[in-house]
mmCIF file of C-alpha atoms in Angstrom:
data_model
loop_
_atom_site.group_PDB
_atom_site.id
_atom_site.type_symbol
_atom_site.label_atom_id
_atom_site.label_comp_id
_atom_site.label_asym_id
_atom_site.label_seq_id
_atom_site.Cartn_x
_atom_site.Cartn_y
_atom_site.Cartn_z
ATOM 1 C CA MET A 1 0.067 -0.258 0.163
ATOM 2 C CA GLU A 2 0.998 3.549 -0.792
ATOM 3 C CA VAL A 3 2.403 5.301 2.151
ATOM 4 C CA LEU A 4 1.465 8.637 1.617
ATOM 5 C CA MET A 5 -2.319 8.368 2.245
ATOM 6 C CA SER A 6 -2.957 11.568 0.499
ATOM 7 C CA ASN A 7 -2.307 9.367 -2.644
ATOM 8 C CA TRP A 8 -5.072 6.683 -1.464
ATOM 9 C CA SER A 9 -8.606 7.297 -3.223
ATOM 10 C CA ASP A 10 -12.062 5.958 -2.224
ATOM 11 C CA VAL A 11 -11.120 4.156 1.117
ATOM 12 C CA GLN A 12 -13.822 1.580 1.867
ATOM 13 C CA SER A 13 -12.456 -0.089 5.072
ATOM 14 C CA MET A 14 -9.520 0.301 7.784
ATOM 15 C CA PRO A 15 -6.251 -1.067 6.620
ATOM 16 C CA GLU A 16 -5.431 -3.565 9.459
ATOM 17 C CA SER A 17 -2.184 -1.398 10.260
ATOM 18 C CA TYR A 18 -3.973 1.445 11.157
ATOM 19 C CA VAL A 19 -6.182 -0.010 13.538
ATOM 20 C CA PHE A 20 -5.643 0.709 17.397
ATOM 21 C CA PRO A 21 -5.349 -1.730 20.092
ATOM 22 C CA PRO A 22 -8.191 -1.742 21.829
ATOM 23 C CA ASP A 23 -6.950 0.305 25.189
ATOM 24 C CA LYS A 24 -5.805 3.054 22.907
ATOM 25 C CA ARG A 25 -8.796 3.763 20.563
ATOM 26 C CA PRO A 26 -11.053 6.995 20.881
ATOM 27 C CA GLY A 27 -14.235 4.856 20.544
ATOM 28 C CA LYS A 28 -17.766 5.369 19.487
ATOM 29 C CA HIS A 29 -18.919 7.717 22.091
ATOM 30 C CA ILE A 30 -19.418 11.594 21.597
ATOM 31 C CA PHE A 31 -16.504 13.744 22.847
ATOM 32 C CA PRO A 32 -18.275 16.996 23.974
ATOM 33 C CA ASP A 33 -17.272 20.142 22.849
ATOM 34 C CA CYS A 34 -15.069 22.171 25.673
ATOM 35 C CA LYS A 35 -17.142 25.601 26.850
ATOM 36 C CA ASP A 36 -15.793 28.363 27.584
ATOM 37 C CA ILE A 37 -12.668 28.798 25.744
ATOM 38 C CA PRO A 38 -11.266 31.730 26.835
ATOM 39 C CA THR A 39 -11.038 33.861 23.797
ATOM 40 C CA ILE A 40 -8.844 36.894 23.757
ATOM 41 C CA ASP A 41 -9.317 39.759 21.436
ATOM 42 C CA LEU A 42 -6.396 40.988 20.369
ATOM 43 C CA ASP A 43 -7.520 44.121 19.405
ATOM 44 C CA LYS A 44 -8.090 45.464 22.712
ATOM 45 C CA ALA A 45 -4.436 44.845 23.851
ATOM 46 C CA GLU A 46 -3.349 47.827 22.564
ATOM 47 C CA GLY A 47 -5.690 50.296 24.280
ATOM 48 C CA LEU A 48 -7.173 50.934 27.794
ATOM 49 C CA ASN A 49 -8.091 47.296 28.296
ATOM 50 C CA ARG A 50 -4.212 45.960 27.509
ATOM 51 C CA ALA A 51 -3.805 45.615 31.285
ATOM 52 C CA GLU A 52 -7.320 43.122 31.246
ATOM 53 C CA ILE A 53 -6.396 41.324 28.042
ATOM 54 C CA ILE A 54 -2.946 40.369 29.709
ATOM 55 C CA GLN A 55 -4.600 39.158 32.243
ATOM 56 C CA GLN A 56 -6.870 36.648 30.619
ATOM 57 C CA ILE A 57 -3.839 35.540 28.863
ATOM 58 C CA ILE A 58 -1.847 34.734 31.894
ATOM 59 C CA LYS A 59 -5.277 33.239 33.432
ATOM 60 C CA ALA A 60 -5.548 31.007 30.572
ATOM 61 C CA SER A 61 -2.394 29.839 30.376
ATOM 62 C CA GLN A 62 -2.629 28.785 34.001
ATOM 63 C CA GLU A 63 -5.920 26.810 34.359
ATOM 64 C CA PHE A 64 -6.690 25.869 30.581
ATOM 65 C CA GLY A 65 -3.273 25.791 28.858
ATOM 66 C CA PHE A 66 -4.299 27.165 25.660
ATOM 67 C CA PHE A 67 -6.549 29.772 24.523
ATOM 68 C CA GLN A 68 -8.175 31.086 20.897
ATOM 69 C CA VAL A 69 -7.463 34.770 19.788
ATOM 70 C CA ILE A 70 -9.706 36.771 17.505
ATOM 71 C CA ASN A 71 -8.615 39.873 15.806
ATOM 72 C CA HIS A 72 -4.957 38.336 15.701
ATOM 73 C CA GLY A 73 -4.237 40.565 12.395
ATOM 74 C CA VAL A 74 -3.707 37.936 10.124
ATOM 75 C CA SER A 75 -6.376 38.551 7.530
ATOM 76 C CA GLU A 76 -9.059 35.885 6.653
ATOM 77 C CA ASN A 77 -8.275 36.524 3.451
ATOM 78 C CA LEU A 78 -4.608 34.743 3.703
ATOM 79 C CA MET A 79 -5.566 32.403 6.108
ATOM 80 C CA GLU A 80 -8.708 31.168 3.427
ATOM 81 C CA ASP A 81 -5.549 31.482 0.800
ATOM 82 C CA THR A 82 -2.989 29.354 2.879
ATOM 83 C CA ILE A 83 -5.383 26.566 3.732
ATOM 84 C CA SER A 84 -6.022 26.373 -0.358
ATOM 85 C CA VAL A 85 -2.594 26.027 -1.001
ATOM 86 C CA PHE A 86 -2.314 23.224 1.409
ATOM 87 C CA GLN A 87 -5.312 21.512 0.240
ATOM 88 C CA GLU A 88 -3.854 21.819 -3.835
ATOM 89 C CA PHE A 89 -0.276 20.444 -2.577
ATOM 90 C CA PHE A 90 -1.661 17.467 -1.128
ATOM 91 C CA GLY A 91 -3.619 16.722 -3.935
ATOM 92 C CA MET A 92 -0.622 16.579 -6.342
ATOM 93 C CA PRO A 93 0.596 13.853 -8.181
ATOM 94 C CA ALA A 94 2.205 11.393 -5.885
ATOM 95 C CA GLU A 95 5.678 11.429 -7.641
ATOM 96 C CA TYR A 96 5.625 15.119 -7.045
ATOM 97 C CA LYS A 97 5.196 14.709 -3.400
ATOM 98 C CA ALA A 98 7.802 11.643 -3.098
ATOM 99 C CA SER A 99 10.425 14.343 -4.118
ATOM 100 C CA PHE A 100 9.618 15.686 -0.795
ATOM 101 C CA TYR A 101 9.281 12.132 1.296
ATOM 102 C CA SER A 102 11.755 12.063 4.304
ATOM 103 C CA ASN A 103 12.069 10.525 7.791
ATOM 104 C CA ASP A 104 14.942 12.741 8.720
ATOM 105 C CA ILE A 105 14.047 14.863 11.185
ATOM 106 C CA ASN A 106 16.965 17.440 10.039
ATOM 107 C CA GLN A 107 15.444 17.651 6.807
ATOM 108 C CA SER A 108 14.219 21.163 6.318
ATOM 109 C CA CYS A 109 11.311 20.296 4.320
ATOM 110 C CA ARG A 110 9.722 16.984 4.205
ATOM 111 C CA ILE A 111 6.891 15.200 3.800
ATOM 112 C CA TYR A 112 5.794 11.934 6.027
ATOM 113 C CA SER A 113 2.879 9.504 6.607
ATOM 114 C CA SER A 114 1.677 8.813 10.702
ATOM 115 C CA THR A 115 4.998 9.501 12.521
ATOM 116 C CA LEU A 116 8.924 9.968 11.617
ATOM 117 C CA ASN A 117 9.087 6.281 12.795
ATOM 118 C CA TYR A 118 6.595 4.833 10.127
ATOM 119 C CA HIS A 119 8.540 1.878 9.658
ATOM 120 C CA LYS A 120 8.900 0.537 12.634
ATOM 121 C CA GLU A 121 5.373 1.445 14.496
ATOM 122 C CA ASP A 122 2.987 -1.380 15.049
ATOM 123 C CA PHE A 123 0.216 1.107 14.412
ATOM 124 C CA HIS A 124 -0.231 4.005 11.960
ATOM 125 C CA TYR A 125 -1.768 7.356 12.883
ATOM 126 C CA TRP A 126 -4.305 8.611 10.192
ATOM 127 C CA ARG A 127 -2.432 11.402 9.009
ATOM 128 C CA ASP A 128 -0.059 12.950 6.411
ATOM 129 C CA ASN A 129 2.434 15.609 7.509
ATOM 130 C CA PHE A 130 4.165 18.152 5.692
ATOM 131 C CA THR A 131 6.635 20.480 7.755
ATOM 132 C CA HIS A 132 9.227 23.104 7.032
ATOM 133 C CA ARG A 133 11.014 25.672 8.517
ATOM 134 C CA CYS A 134 10.431 29.394 7.804
ATOM 135 C CA HIS A 135 12.541 31.636 9.449
ATOM 136 C CA PRO A 136 14.187 33.802 8.210
ATOM 137 C CA LEU A 137 12.597 33.366 5.357
ATOM 138 C CA GLU A 138 15.358 33.495 2.654
ATOM 139 C CA ASP A 139 17.023 31.083 4.265
ATOM 140 C CA HIS A 140 14.439 28.398 3.640
ATOM 141 C CA ILE A 141 12.206 29.491 1.152
ATOM 142 C CA GLN A 142 14.407 27.789 -1.976
ATOM 143 C CA SER A 143 13.762 24.238 -0.426
ATOM 144 C CA TRP A 144 9.755 24.784 -0.481
ATOM 145 C CA PRO A 145 7.480 23.299 -2.850
ATOM 146 C CA GLU A 146 7.104 25.345 -6.358
ATOM 147 C CA LYS A 147 4.016 23.610 -7.211
ATOM 148 C CA PRO A 148 1.037 24.942 -6.681
ATOM 149 C CA PRO A 149 2.398 27.700 -8.330
ATOM 150 C CA ARG A 150 1.301 30.448 -5.277
ATOM 151 C CA TYR A 151 2.997 28.221 -2.811
ATOM 152 C CA ARG A 152 5.816 30.288 -2.388
ATOM 153 C CA GLU A 153 4.131 33.556 -2.202
ATOM 154 C CA VAL A 154 1.039 32.488 -0.381
ATOM 155 C CA ILE A 155 2.980 30.577 2.461
ATOM 156 C CA GLY A 156 5.671 33.149 2.548
ATOM 157 C CA ILE A 157 3.456 35.963 3.109
ATOM 158 C CA TYR A 158 1.400 33.565 6.095
ATOM 159 C CA CYS A 159 4.791 32.347 8.029
ATOM 160 C CA VAL A 160 5.722 36.037 8.135
ATOM 161 C CA GLU A 161 2.456 37.386 9.618
ATOM 162 C CA VAL A 162 1.813 34.416 11.866
ATOM 163 C CA ARG A 163 5.622 35.080 13.440
ATOM 164 C CA LYS A 164 4.254 38.757 14.148
ATOM 165 C CA PHE A 165 1.423 37.122 15.895
ATOM 166 C CA LEU A 166 2.915 35.136 17.957
ATOM 167 C CA LEU A 167 5.797 37.319 18.966
ATOM 168 C CA ARG A 168 3.210 39.522 20.014
ATOM 169 C CA ILE A 169 1.416 37.170 22.523
ATOM 170 C CA LEU A 170 4.739 36.477 23.932
ATOM 171 C CA ASP A 171 5.393 40.200 24.402
ATOM 172 C CA LEU A 172 2.300 40.120 26.193
ATOM 173 C CA ILE A 173 2.933 36.816 28.320
ATOM 174 C CA ARG A 174 6.595 38.392 28.905
ATOM 175 C CA GLU A 175 4.629 41.766 30.175
ATOM 176 C CA GLY A 176 2.399 39.443 32.261
ATOM 177 C CA LEU A 177 4.761 37.579 33.788
ATOM 178 C CA GLY A 178 6.713 40.883 34.758
ATOM 179 C CA LEU A 179 9.757 39.733 32.670
ATOM 180 C CA GLU A 180 12.519 42.252 30.889
ATOM 181 C CA SER A 181 11.652 43.239 27.671
ATOM 182 C CA GLY A 182 12.995 41.186 24.751
ATOM 183 C CA TYR A 183 12.931 38.337 26.906
ATOM 184 C CA PHE A 184 11.479 35.879 24.450
ATOM 185 C CA GLU A 185 13.352 37.476 21.276
ATOM 186 C CA ASP A 186 16.032 36.220 19.799
ATOM 187 C CA GLU A 187 17.118 32.810 20.755
ATOM 188 C CA LEU A 188 14.365 31.389 22.629
ATOM 189 C CA SER A 189 12.257 31.738 19.611
ATOM 190 C CA LYS A 190 14.588 31.375 16.975
ATOM 191 C CA ILE A 191 13.502 28.466 14.852
ATOM 192 C CA GLN A 192 9.873 28.902 13.001
ATOM 193 C CA LEU A 193 8.405 25.335 12.154
ATOM 194 C CA LEU A 194 5.565 25.105 10.155
ATOM 195 C CA SER A 195 3.678 21.711 10.502
ATOM 196 C CA VAL A 196 0.551 20.864 8.346
ATOM 197 C CA ASN A 197 -1.655 17.945 9.253
ATOM 198 C CA HIS A 198 -3.913 16.445 6.279
ATOM 199 C CA HIS A 199 -6.574 13.616 7.544
ATOM 200 C CA ILE A 200 -8.255 11.645 4.260
ATOM 201 C CA PRO A 201 -11.813 10.656 4.903
ATOM 202 C CA CYS A 202 -11.669 7.607 8.000
ATOM 203 C CA PRO A 203 -14.150 4.601 7.390
ATOM 204 C CA ASP A 204 -14.200 4.165 11.109
ATOM 205 C CA PRO A 205 -12.698 7.098 13.464
ATOM 206 C CA SER A 206 -13.698 4.830 16.529
ATOM 207 C CA LEU A 207 -10.394 2.382 15.651
ATOM 208 C CA THR A 208 -7.778 5.053 15.079
ATOM 209 C CA LEU A 209 -6.313 8.506 15.647
ATOM 210 C CA GLY A 210 -5.243 11.277 13.601
ATOM 211 C CA MET A 211 -2.332 12.126 15.997
ATOM 212 C CA PRO A 212 -1.144 10.849 19.173
ATOM 213 C CA GLU A 213 -2.035 12.497 21.924
ATOM 214 C CA HIS A 214 0.988 15.042 23.227
ATOM 215 C CA CYS A 215 1.876 17.858 24.854
ATOM 216 C CA ASP A 216 4.348 20.261 22.431
ATOM 217 C CA PRO A 217 7.990 20.668 23.837
ATOM 218 C CA ASN A 218 8.508 23.859 21.771
ATOM 219 C CA LEU A 219 8.264 27.270 23.384
ATOM 220 C CA ILE A 220 4.634 27.952 21.845
ATOM 221 C CA SER A 221 2.448 26.675 19.161
ATOM 222 C CA MET A 222 -0.621 28.391 17.058
ATOM 223 C CA LEU A 223 -2.954 26.075 15.591
ATOM 224 C CA HIS A 224 -4.942 27.238 12.528
ATOM 225 C CA GLN A 225 -8.397 25.086 12.196
ATOM 226 C CA CYS A 226 -10.406 24.580 8.928
ATOM 227 C CA ALA A 227 -13.696 23.962 9.516
ATOM 228 C CA VAL A 228 -13.568 20.114 9.830
ATOM 229 C CA PRO A 229 -13.561 19.601 13.607
ATOM 230 C CA GLY A 230 -10.817 17.020 14.995
ATOM 231 C CA LEU A 231 -9.127 18.937 17.690
ATOM 232 C CA GLN A 232 -9.214 17.531 21.387
ATOM 233 C CA VAL A 233 -7.744 18.834 24.686
ATOM 234 C CA LEU A 234 -7.525 16.479 27.793
ATOM 235 C CA LYS A 235 -8.794 18.777 30.668
ATOM 236 C CA ASP A 236 -9.583 17.304 34.173
ATOM 237 C CA GLY A 237 -9.258 13.632 32.566
ATOM 238 C CA GLN A 238 -11.816 13.992 30.183
ATOM 239 C CA TRP A 239 -11.063 14.148 26.181
ATOM 240 C CA LEU A 240 -12.784 17.768 25.269
ATOM 241 C CA GLY A 241 -13.629 18.734 21.484
ATOM 242 C CA VAL A 242 -12.523 22.287 20.546
ATOM 243 C CA GLU A 243 -14.954 23.522 17.631
ATOM 244 C CA PRO A 244 -13.314 25.344 14.723
ATOM 245 C CA GLN A 245 -13.657 29.202 14.553
ATOM 246 C CA PRO A 246 -13.319 30.446 11.177
ATOM 247 C CA ASP A 247 -11.501 33.474 12.206
ATOM 248 C CA ALA A 248 -9.488 32.181 15.078
ATOM 249 C CA PHE A 249 -6.157 30.897 16.130
ATOM 250 C CA ILE A 250 -5.567 28.335 19.013
ATOM 251 C CA VAL A 251 -2.771 29.079 20.840
ATOM 252 C CA ILE A 252 -0.874 26.613 23.025
ATOM 253 C CA PRO A 253 1.973 27.387 25.450
ATOM 254 C CA GLY A 254 4.779 24.659 25.379
ATOM 255 C CA LEU A 255 6.433 22.904 27.424
ATOM 256 C CA GLN A 256 9.677 25.571 27.317
ATOM 257 C CA LEU A 257 6.900 28.251 29.181
ATOM 258 C CA LYS A 258 5.798 25.912 31.450
ATOM 259 C CA VAL A 259 9.367 25.817 32.777
ATOM 260 C CA ILE A 260 10.086 29.804 32.129
ATOM 261 C CA SER A 261 7.107 30.393 34.188
ATOM 262 C CA ASN A 262 8.066 27.967 37.144
ATOM 263 C CA ASP A 263 4.949 25.665 36.916
ATOM 264 C CA LEU A 264 2.447 28.690 36.287
ATOM 265 C CA PHE A 265 1.771 27.654 33.282
ATOM 266 C CA THR A 266 0.135 24.271 32.042
ATOM 267 C CA SER A 267 0.529 22.660 28.581
ATOM 268 C CA PRO A 268 -2.080 20.305 27.628
ATOM 269 C CA LYS A 269 -2.103 17.200 26.473
ATOM 270 C CA HIS A 270 -3.972 17.212 22.700
ATOM 271 C CA ARG A 271 -4.950 15.028 20.017
ATOM 272 C CA VAL A 272 -6.730 14.614 16.699
ATOM 273 C CA ILE A 273 -10.069 12.045 16.181
ATOM 274 C CA THR A 274 -10.602 11.380 12.547
ATOM 275 C CA HIS A 275 -13.995 12.215 10.311
ATOM 276 C CA THR A 276 -16.060 9.614 8.184
ATOM 277 C CA LYS A 277 -16.920 12.300 5.017
ATOM 278 C CA GLU A 278 -14.593 15.033 5.070
ATOM 279 C CA ALA A 279 -11.019 15.522 4.989
ATOM 280 C CA ARG A 280 -9.199 17.889 6.869
ATOM 281 C CA THR A 281 -6.173 20.195 6.537
ATOM 282 C CA THR A 282 -4.844 22.279 10.039
ATOM 283 C CA ILE A 283 -1.761 24.325 10.239
ATOM 284 C CA GLY A 284 0.658 24.335 13.089
ATOM 285 C CA THR A 285 3.358 27.304 13.657
ATOM 286 C CA PHE A 286 5.799 26.467 16.411
ATOM 287 C CA LEU A 287 8.390 28.919 17.670
ATOM 288 C CA ILE A 288 11.584 26.722 19.146
ATOM 289 C CA PRO A 289 14.273 27.729 21.006
ATOM 290 C CA SER A 290 17.757 27.169 19.176
ATOM 291 C CA SER A 291 19.725 24.345 20.502
ATOM 292 C CA ASP A 292 22.086 25.712 22.840
ATOM 293 C CA VAL A 293 19.955 28.300 24.397
ATOM 294 C CA SER A 294 19.620 27.989 28.287
ATOM 295 C CA ILE A 295 16.408 27.338 29.715
ATOM 296 C CA GLU A 296 15.448 27.748 33.322
ATOM 297 C CA PRO A 297 12.353 29.333 35.521
ATOM 298 C CA ALA A 298 12.667 33.322 35.051
ATOM 299 C CA ARG A 299 14.283 34.787 38.263
ATOM 300 C CA ALA A 300 11.608 37.312 38.376
ATOM 301 C CA LEU A 301 9.188 34.450 39.498
ATOM 302 C CA PHE A 302 10.931 32.794 42.413
ATOM 303 C CA ASP A 303 12.988 33.588 45.531
ATOM 304 C CA THR A 304 13.107 32.124 49.079
ATOM 305 C CA GLY A 305 9.455 31.385 49.350
ATOM 306 C CA ASN A 306 8.948 29.722 46.235
ATOM 307 C CA PRO A 307 12.297 28.460 44.756
ATOM 308 C CA PRO A 308 12.993 27.520 41.142
ATOM 309 C CA VAL A 309 11.098 24.125 39.798
ATOM 310 C CA TYR A 310 13.426 23.108 37.450
ATOM 311 C CA ARG A 311 17.242 23.314 36.631
ATOM 312 C CA ALA A 312 18.938 25.023 33.725
ATOM 313 C CA PHE A 313 19.162 22.894 30.698
ATOM 314 C CA THR A 314 19.570 23.561 26.989
ATOM 315 C CA TYR A 315 16.633 22.852 24.629
ATOM 316 C CA LYS A 316 18.935 20.085 22.647
ATOM 317 C CA GLU A 317 19.300 18.568 26.033
ATOM 318 C CA PHE A 318 15.572 18.697 26.739
ATOM 319 C CA PHE A 319 14.770 17.522 23.324
ATOM 320 C CA SER A 320 16.719 14.685 23.212
ATOM 321 C CA THR A 321 15.317 13.418 26.661
ATOM 322 C CA PHE A 322 11.944 14.109 25.402
ATOM 323 C CA THR A 323 12.297 12.066 22.600
ATOM 324 C CA SER A 324 13.997 8.828 24.695
ATOM 325 C CA LYS A 325 10.924 8.896 26.861
ATOM 326 C CA GLY A 326 8.433 8.185 24.251
ATOM 327 C CA CYS A 327 7.557 11.974 24.341
ATOM 328 C CA ASP A 328 6.167 11.479 27.565
ATOM 329 C CA ALA A 329 5.982 15.238 28.982
ATOM 330 C CA ALA A 330 6.036 14.510 32.726
ATOM 331 C CA ASN A 331 8.385 11.737 32.629
ATOM 332 C CA ALA A 332 10.433 14.598 30.562
ATOM 333 C CA LEU A 333 10.509 17.464 32.683
ATOM 334 C CA GLY A 334 11.041 15.077 35.811
ATOM 335 C CA CYS A 335 14.361 14.759 34.642
ATOM 336 C CA PHE A 336 15.336 18.717 35.350
ATOM 337 C CA LYS A 337 13.481 19.103 38.417
ATOM 338 C CA LYS A 338 15.183 20.557 41.268
ATOM 339 C CA LYS A 339 15.805 18.083 44.156
ATOM 340 C CA LEU A 340 14.764 19.246 47.259
ATOM 341 C CA GLU A 341 16.926 20.563 49.330
#
């Protein structure tokens, strides 16, 4: 069977290699939608309500571990064009997409199916993923696809605008935590990775997942959902659906923000379920620290009565530990907790 499922057509039954063990299946029950998702109106952050908006972000990062943002500065036309371009890309001929196929994490522009360990997996996730770096734009754009013809133009503009948006969110977080100006600039947010998941219609969504449950190991994540639902977040021990809102972005503080905030923030587990009738294409943008930057709780957030929870480490050290622990956030973070004296 062709590895990339975006090359499949009219799938009528579940391939055996995509059927999960019974204890890992989402099942057939209906998942409730997450009610009262914190919604941040970014327009208000530049006016008299700035302090209120900052506190909404800090509270959402503590209690939910994610929030959605409206009036974020990225035009609806650009959002729609970007989704459309990626849908066109996944519909390109198999031979063309094969030229980008790679399971090498160091490949700057790559497409793969399920996870990077496809050929070693006991079962596969119902997705294709296309990933590439995008900052600085001039360093990476030449490795991007030339087809569809609009790809480099539209995705280039989108990547620049989304980076501006995420840096703006980080600056509001910085202000809310009482950190010095520029704290999250440069090395802590140096790498920008764009990651697009494509899920074709699935014959039986109760048997598989579109993406494994996970926490994001990076600094901060932004999800641009299409109209087809599928994103779920684990809250209070229950999986809750995050209904797509066409003009909103979902923002998730990553594990590095959890560390820097000295455990003030949470970074929730999330996953993707599949859909029987419609394909689903969603875009993730991740800001990632450079490999050798030192990460530790911000000094402004601890004192003698509230000591630092974690020791200093590099992102390279953390990511190596994270992957060796099966991408289990709790186990990985536990390796960097300071011992009680």
